[in-house]
Every structure is written in C-alpha cells, then in structure tokens.
mmCIF file of C-alpha atoms in Angstrom:
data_model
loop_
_atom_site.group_PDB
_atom_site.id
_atom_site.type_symbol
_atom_site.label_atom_id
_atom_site.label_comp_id
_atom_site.label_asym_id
_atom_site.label_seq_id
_atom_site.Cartn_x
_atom_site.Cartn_y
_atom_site.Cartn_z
ATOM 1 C CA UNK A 1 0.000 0.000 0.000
ATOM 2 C CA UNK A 2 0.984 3.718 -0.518
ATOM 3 C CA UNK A 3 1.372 5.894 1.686
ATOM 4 C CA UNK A 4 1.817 10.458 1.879
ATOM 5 C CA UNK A 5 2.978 12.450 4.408
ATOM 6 C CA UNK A 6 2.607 16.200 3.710
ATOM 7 C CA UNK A 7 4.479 17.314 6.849
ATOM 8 C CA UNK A 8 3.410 20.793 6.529
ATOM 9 C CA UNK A 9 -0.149 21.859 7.132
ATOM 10 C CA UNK A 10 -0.055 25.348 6.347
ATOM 11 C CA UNK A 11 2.209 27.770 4.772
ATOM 12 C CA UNK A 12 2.062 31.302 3.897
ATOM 13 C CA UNK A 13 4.214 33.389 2.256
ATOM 14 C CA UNK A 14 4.096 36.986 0.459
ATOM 15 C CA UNK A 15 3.736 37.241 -3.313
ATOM 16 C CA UNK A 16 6.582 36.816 -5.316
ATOM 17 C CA UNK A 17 8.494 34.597 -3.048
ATOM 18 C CA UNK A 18 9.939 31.356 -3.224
ATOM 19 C CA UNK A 19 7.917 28.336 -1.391
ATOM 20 C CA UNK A 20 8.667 24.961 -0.981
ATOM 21 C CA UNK A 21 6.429 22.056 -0.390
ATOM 22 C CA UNK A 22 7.174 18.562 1.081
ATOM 23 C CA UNK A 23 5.843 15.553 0.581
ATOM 24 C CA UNK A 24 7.606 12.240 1.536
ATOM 25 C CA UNK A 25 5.698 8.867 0.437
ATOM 26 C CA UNK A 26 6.567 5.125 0.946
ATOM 27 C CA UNK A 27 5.543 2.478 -2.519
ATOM 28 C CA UNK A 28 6.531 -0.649 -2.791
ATOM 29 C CA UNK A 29 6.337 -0.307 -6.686
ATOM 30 C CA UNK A 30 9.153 0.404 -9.027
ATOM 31 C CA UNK A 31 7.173 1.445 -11.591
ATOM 32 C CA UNK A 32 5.547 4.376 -10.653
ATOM 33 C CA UNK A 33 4.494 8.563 -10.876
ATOM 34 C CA UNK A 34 4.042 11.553 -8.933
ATOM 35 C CA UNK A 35 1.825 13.787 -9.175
ATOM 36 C CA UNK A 36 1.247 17.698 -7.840
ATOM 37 C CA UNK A 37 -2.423 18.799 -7.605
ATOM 38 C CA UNK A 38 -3.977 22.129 -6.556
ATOM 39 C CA UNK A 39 -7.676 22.653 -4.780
ATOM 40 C CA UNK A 40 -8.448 26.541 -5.191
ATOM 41 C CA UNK A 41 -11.369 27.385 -2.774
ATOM 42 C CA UNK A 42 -13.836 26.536 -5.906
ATOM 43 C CA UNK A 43 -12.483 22.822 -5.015
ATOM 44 C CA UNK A 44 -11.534 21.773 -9.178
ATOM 45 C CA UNK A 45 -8.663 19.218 -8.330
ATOM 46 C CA UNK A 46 -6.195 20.513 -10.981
ATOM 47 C CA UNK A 47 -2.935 18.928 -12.362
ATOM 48 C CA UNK A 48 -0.017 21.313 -11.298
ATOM 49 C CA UNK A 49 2.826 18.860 -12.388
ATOM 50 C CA UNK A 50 4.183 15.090 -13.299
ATOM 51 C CA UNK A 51 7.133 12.950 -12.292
ATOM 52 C CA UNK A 52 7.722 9.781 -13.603
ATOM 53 C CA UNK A 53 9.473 7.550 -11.318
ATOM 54 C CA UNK A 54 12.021 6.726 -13.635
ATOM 55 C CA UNK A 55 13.364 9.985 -14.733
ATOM 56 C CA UNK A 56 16.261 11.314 -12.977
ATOM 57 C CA UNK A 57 15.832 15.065 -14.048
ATOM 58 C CA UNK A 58 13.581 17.091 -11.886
ATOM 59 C CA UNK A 59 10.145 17.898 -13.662
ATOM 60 C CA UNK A 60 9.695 21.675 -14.586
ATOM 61 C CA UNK A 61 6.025 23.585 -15.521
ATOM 62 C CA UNK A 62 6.758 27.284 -15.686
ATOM 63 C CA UNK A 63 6.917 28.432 -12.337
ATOM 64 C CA UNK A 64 6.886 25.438 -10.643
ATOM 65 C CA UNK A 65 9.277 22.482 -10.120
ATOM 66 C CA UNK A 66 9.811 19.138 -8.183
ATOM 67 C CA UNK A 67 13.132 18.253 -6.371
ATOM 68 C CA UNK A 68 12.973 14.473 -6.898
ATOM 69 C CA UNK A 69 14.552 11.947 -4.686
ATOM 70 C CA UNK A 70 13.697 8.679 -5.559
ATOM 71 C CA UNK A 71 15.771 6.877 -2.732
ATOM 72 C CA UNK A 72 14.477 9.126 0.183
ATOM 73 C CA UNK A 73 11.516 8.849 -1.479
ATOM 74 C CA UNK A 74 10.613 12.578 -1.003
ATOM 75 C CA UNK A 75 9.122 14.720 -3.716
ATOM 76 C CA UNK A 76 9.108 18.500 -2.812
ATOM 77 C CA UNK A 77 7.382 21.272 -5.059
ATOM 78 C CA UNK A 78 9.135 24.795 -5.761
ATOM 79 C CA UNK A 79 6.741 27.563 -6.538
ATOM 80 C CA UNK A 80 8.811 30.778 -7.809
ATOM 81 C CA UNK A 81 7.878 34.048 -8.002
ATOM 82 C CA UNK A 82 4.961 33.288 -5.935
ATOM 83 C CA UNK A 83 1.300 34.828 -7.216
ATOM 84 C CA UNK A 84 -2.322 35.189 -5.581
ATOM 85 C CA UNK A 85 -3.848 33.062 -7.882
ATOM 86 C CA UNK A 86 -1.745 30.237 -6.226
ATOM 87 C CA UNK A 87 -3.676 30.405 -2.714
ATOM 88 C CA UNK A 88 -4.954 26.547 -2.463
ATOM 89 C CA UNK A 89 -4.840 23.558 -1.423
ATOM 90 C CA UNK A 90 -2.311 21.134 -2.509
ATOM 91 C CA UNK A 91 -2.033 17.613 -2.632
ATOM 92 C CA UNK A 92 1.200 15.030 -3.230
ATOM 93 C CA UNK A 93 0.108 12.076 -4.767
ATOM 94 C CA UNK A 94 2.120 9.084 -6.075
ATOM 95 C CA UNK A 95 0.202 6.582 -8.131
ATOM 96 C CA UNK A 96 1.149 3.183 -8.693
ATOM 97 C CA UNK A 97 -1.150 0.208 -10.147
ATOM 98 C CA UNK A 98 -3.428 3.066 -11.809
ATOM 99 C CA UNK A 99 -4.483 3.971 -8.188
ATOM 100 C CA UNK A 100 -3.767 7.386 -7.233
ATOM 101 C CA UNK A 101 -3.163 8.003 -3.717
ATOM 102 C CA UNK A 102 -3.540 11.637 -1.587
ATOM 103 C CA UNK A 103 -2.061 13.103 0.971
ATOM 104 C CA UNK A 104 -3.825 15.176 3.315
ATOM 105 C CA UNK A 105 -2.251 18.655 1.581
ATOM 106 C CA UNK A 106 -0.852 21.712 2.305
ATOM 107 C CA UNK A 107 -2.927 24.570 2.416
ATOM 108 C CA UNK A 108 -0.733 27.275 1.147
ATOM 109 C CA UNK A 109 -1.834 31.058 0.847
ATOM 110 C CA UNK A 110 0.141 34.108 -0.926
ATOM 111 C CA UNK A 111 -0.424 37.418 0.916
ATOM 112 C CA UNK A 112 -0.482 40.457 -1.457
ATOM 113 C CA UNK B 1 -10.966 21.616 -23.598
ATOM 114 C CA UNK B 2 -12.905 18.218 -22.469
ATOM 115 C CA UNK B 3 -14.211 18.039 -19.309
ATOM 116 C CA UNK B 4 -15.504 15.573 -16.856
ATOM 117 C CA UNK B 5 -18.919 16.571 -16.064
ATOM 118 C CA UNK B 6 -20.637 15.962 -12.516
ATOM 119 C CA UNK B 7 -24.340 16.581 -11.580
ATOM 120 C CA UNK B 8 -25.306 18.048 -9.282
ATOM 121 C CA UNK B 9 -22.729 20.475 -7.840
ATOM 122 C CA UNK B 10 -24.534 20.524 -4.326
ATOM 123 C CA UNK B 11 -27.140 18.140 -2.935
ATOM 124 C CA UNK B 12 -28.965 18.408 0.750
ATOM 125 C CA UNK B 13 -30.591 15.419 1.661
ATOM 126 C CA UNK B 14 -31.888 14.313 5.175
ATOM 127 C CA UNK B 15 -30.420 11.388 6.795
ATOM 128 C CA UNK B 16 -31.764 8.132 5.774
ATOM 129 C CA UNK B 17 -32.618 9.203 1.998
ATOM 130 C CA UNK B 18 -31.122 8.087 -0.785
ATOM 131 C CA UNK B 19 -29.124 9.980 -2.766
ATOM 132 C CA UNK B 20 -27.579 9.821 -6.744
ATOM 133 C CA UNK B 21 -24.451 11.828 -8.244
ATOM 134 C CA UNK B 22 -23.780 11.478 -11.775
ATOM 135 C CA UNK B 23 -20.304 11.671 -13.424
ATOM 136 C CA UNK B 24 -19.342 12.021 -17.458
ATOM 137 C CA UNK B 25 -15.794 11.485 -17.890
ATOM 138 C CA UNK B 26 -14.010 12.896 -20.908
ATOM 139 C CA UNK B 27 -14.554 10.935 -24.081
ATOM 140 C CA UNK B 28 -12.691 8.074 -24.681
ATOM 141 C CA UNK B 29 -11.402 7.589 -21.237
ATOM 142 C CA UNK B 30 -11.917 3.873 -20.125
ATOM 143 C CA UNK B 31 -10.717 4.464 -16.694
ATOM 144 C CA UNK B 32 -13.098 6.229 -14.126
ATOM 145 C CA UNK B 33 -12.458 6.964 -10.551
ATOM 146 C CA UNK B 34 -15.340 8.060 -7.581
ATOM 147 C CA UNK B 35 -13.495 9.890 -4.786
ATOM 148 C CA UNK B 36 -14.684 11.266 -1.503
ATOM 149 C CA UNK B 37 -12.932 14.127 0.348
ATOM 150 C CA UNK B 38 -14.073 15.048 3.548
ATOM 151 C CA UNK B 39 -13.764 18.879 4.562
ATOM 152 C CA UNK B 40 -9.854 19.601 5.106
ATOM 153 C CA UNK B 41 -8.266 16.046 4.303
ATOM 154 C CA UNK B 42 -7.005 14.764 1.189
ATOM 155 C CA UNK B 43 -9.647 12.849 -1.596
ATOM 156 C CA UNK B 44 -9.752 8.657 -0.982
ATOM 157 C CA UNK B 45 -10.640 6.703 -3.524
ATOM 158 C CA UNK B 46 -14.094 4.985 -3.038
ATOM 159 C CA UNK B 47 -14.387 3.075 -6.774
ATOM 160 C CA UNK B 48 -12.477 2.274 -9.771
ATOM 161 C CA UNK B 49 -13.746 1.365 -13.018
ATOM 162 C CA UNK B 50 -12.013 0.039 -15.957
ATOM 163 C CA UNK B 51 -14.860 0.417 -18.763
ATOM 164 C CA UNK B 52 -18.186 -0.995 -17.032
ATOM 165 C CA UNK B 53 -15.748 -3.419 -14.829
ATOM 166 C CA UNK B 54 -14.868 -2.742 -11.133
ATOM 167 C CA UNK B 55 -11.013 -2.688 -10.577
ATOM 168 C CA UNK B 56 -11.032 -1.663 -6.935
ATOM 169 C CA UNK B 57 -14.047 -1.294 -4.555
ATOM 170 C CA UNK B 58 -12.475 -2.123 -1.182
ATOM 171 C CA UNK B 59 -12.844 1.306 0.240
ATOM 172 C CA UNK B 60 -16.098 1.474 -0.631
ATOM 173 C CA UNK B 61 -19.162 0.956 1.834
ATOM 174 C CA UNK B 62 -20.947 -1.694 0.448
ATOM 175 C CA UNK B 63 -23.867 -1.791 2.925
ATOM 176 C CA UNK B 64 -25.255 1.597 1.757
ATOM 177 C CA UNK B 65 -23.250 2.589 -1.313
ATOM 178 C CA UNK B 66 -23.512 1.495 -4.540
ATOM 179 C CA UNK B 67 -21.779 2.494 -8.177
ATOM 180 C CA UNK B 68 -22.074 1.719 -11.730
ATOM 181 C CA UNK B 69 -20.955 2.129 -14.773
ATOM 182 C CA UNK B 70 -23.424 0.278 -17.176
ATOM 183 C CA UNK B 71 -21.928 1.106 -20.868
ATOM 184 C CA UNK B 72 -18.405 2.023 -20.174
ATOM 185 C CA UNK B 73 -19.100 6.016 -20.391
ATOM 186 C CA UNK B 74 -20.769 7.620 -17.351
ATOM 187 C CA UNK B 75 -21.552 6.625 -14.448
ATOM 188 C CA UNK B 76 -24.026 6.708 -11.247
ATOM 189 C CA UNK B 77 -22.859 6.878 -7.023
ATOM 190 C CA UNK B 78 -26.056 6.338 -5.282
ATOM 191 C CA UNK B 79 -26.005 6.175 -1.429
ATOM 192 C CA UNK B 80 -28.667 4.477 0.931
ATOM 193 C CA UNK B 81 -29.453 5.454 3.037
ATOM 194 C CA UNK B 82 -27.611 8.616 3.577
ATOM 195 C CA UNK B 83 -25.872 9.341 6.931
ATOM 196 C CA UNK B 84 -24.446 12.602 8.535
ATOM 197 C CA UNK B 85 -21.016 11.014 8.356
ATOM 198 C CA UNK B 86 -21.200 10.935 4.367
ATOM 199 C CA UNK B 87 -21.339 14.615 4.345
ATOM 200 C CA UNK B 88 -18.477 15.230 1.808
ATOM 201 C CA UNK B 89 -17.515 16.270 -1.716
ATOM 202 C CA UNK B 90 -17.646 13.538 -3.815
ATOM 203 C CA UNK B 91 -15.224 13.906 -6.700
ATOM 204 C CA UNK B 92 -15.373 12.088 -10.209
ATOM 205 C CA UNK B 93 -12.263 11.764 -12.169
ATOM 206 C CA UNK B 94 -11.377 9.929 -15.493
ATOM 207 C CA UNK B 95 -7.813 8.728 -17.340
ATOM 208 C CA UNK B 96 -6.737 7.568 -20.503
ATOM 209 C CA UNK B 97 -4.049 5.587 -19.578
ATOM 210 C CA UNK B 98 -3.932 5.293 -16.187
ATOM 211 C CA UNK B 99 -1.770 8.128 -15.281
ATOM 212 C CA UNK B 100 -2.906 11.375 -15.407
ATOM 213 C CA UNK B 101 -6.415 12.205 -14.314
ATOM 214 C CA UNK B 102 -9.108 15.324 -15.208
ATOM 215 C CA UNK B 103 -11.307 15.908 -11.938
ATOM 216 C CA UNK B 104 -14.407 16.633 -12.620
ATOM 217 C CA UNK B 105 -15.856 20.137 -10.172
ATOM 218 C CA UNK B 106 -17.216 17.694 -7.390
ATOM 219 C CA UNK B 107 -20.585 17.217 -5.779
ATOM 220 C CA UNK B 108 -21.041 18.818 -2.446
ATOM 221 C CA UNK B 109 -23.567 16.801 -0.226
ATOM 222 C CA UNK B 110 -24.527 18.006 2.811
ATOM 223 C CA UNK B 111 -26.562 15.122 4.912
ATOM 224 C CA UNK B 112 -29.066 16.617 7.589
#
C-alpha cells in the first residue's frame, strides 16, 4: 500500500516569493508517478505537475518544479515568483497500479 | 478543452434518503475513478472502473453505497441510506491511460 505524508499543514508566504512544499511517500512499486495537484477554494482538483518515477531530471512547468529523490523517497514542489492566484490547497500524490493516492495537503496562501 | 462533467454540484438530503451523483468522464477515457474528500483532508478513492468493470471497490461501503458504470461512459454513485457522516464532496475523475487524471468540479452533499 501507498502511503503520503505532507508534513506541513499550512504555509504562507508573500507574493513573489519562493515556497517549498514537502511531501515524503513510501511504494513498494518500481514502476511508478508523482503527481502535484492544486484545490483553489472553488475545489476543481487541478494537475499542477508530473514525475515519472524513472526519470532522474527534476520535472519543470513554468513556475513550478519538483526536487525528486527517488531513494528518500521525497518529492518537494518549488513555486517561484509566488502569485495570488496560487492560494490553495495542494495535494502530493504518487500513483502506482493506476491507483492514485492523496495526501492530506498543504494549504498554502500568498499574501499580497 | 474536455471536461468531466458531474451533476449536481450541491445536494442536501436528510439522513436516511437516498441519494444519486452522476459523473461524465471525458470521451474516450476507459478508466473512471469516484473519490470522496471530507472537509480539510485529502480525496480517498471509493471506486475504480475500468470500462463498465470494477477494478477496486475495497474502500467502498458496500452496505449503503452502490456504483455503476453500465456502458463504459458515465456513471451513477447512489447512497442508501444517507448518513451525517457521508457529508463530503464527492469527486469524479477519469484517465486515458492510467496516469494522469481530469477531476471533474465535485458534488457537495450536505446530509441533515
């Protein structure tokens, strides 16, 4: 079984700053991917960014980007140049097996 | 853009009722997910479908909940009876391939 830990409940930071996210997870699989996903106060689940397991170089979408490391199993997500629109929820989530598993998320909010 | 489709965005029902959400996933997706996400915790997955086949149903609560996905395309949640505890968005997601999901906006129920 899979399993998240998002060790960080809350964060908030002022726009245009850097913030990091951690999520460490525990898979038996070797096969697998990871998976960033934001929950805005309208609650759409939305794909921020995708890691496949067995790619060595670090995912990048714009302003945001993973720090991979497949032995500690830990999967952090950079946000740069931090904006308001980014206020949500989000979620780590490894999938293995075609099962997609959640952690219980960061709520993160960018002050003006 | 495609779109997974849920109906309807918020349902109140009194305890005991029964209840129905609806989900359309994207077109051509085989794979179709229910989720539930309680108020401040991360989504769990309730029900998997792989066309009109369950894959995975072991979180689900078989003594009041039921899904189905008769043709392969959308597909029905239906609780009953309803209980305060299922208060909870209910989210609907779909895949192509197994990796990668669209969420659908959720259904918000609200059990009195």
């Amino acid at each position: 079984a899979q399993t998240v830990t998002q060790s960080q409940p809350e964060m908030s930071v002022q726009e245009a700053e850097t913030v990091t996210l951690s999520c460490t997870y525990d898979t038996s699989e070797n096969n697998y991917y990871l998976f960033w996903y934001k929950q805005p106060p309208s609650r759409q689940m939305i794909l921020v960014i995708r890691q496949e397991a067995y790619k060595q170089q670090n995912a990048t979408e714009n302003r945001f980007s993973v720090n991979f490391q497949k032995a500690a199993k830990s999967f952090s997500l950079k946000i740069s140049d931090s904006q308001l629109g980014d206020t949500a929820m989000y979620f780590c989530a490894p999938q293995g097996a075609q099962k997609l598993v959640f952690g219980q998320g960061t709520r993160l909010t960018i002050n003006p | 853009e495609a779109e997974v489709a849920q109906s309807p965005r918020y349902k109140i029902t009194e305890k005991s009722q029964a209840v129905a959400f609806w989900c359309d996933p994207i077109s051509g997706h085989a794979t179709l997910y229910w989720y539930r996400q309680i108020l401040g915790q991360g989504p769990e997955l309730l029900v998997q479908f792989q066309d009109e086949s369950v894959v995975d149903d072991s979180q689900l609560p078989k003594d009041r909940f039921s899904a189905e996905r008769l043709k392969g395309v959308d597909s029905t949640l239906k609780i009953q009876p309803a209980e305060l505890g299922d208060s909870a968005m209910y989210l609907c997601a779909s895949s192509l391939d197994g990796y990668g999901y669209t969420f659908g906006s959720g259904t918000r129920l609200t059990v009195v």
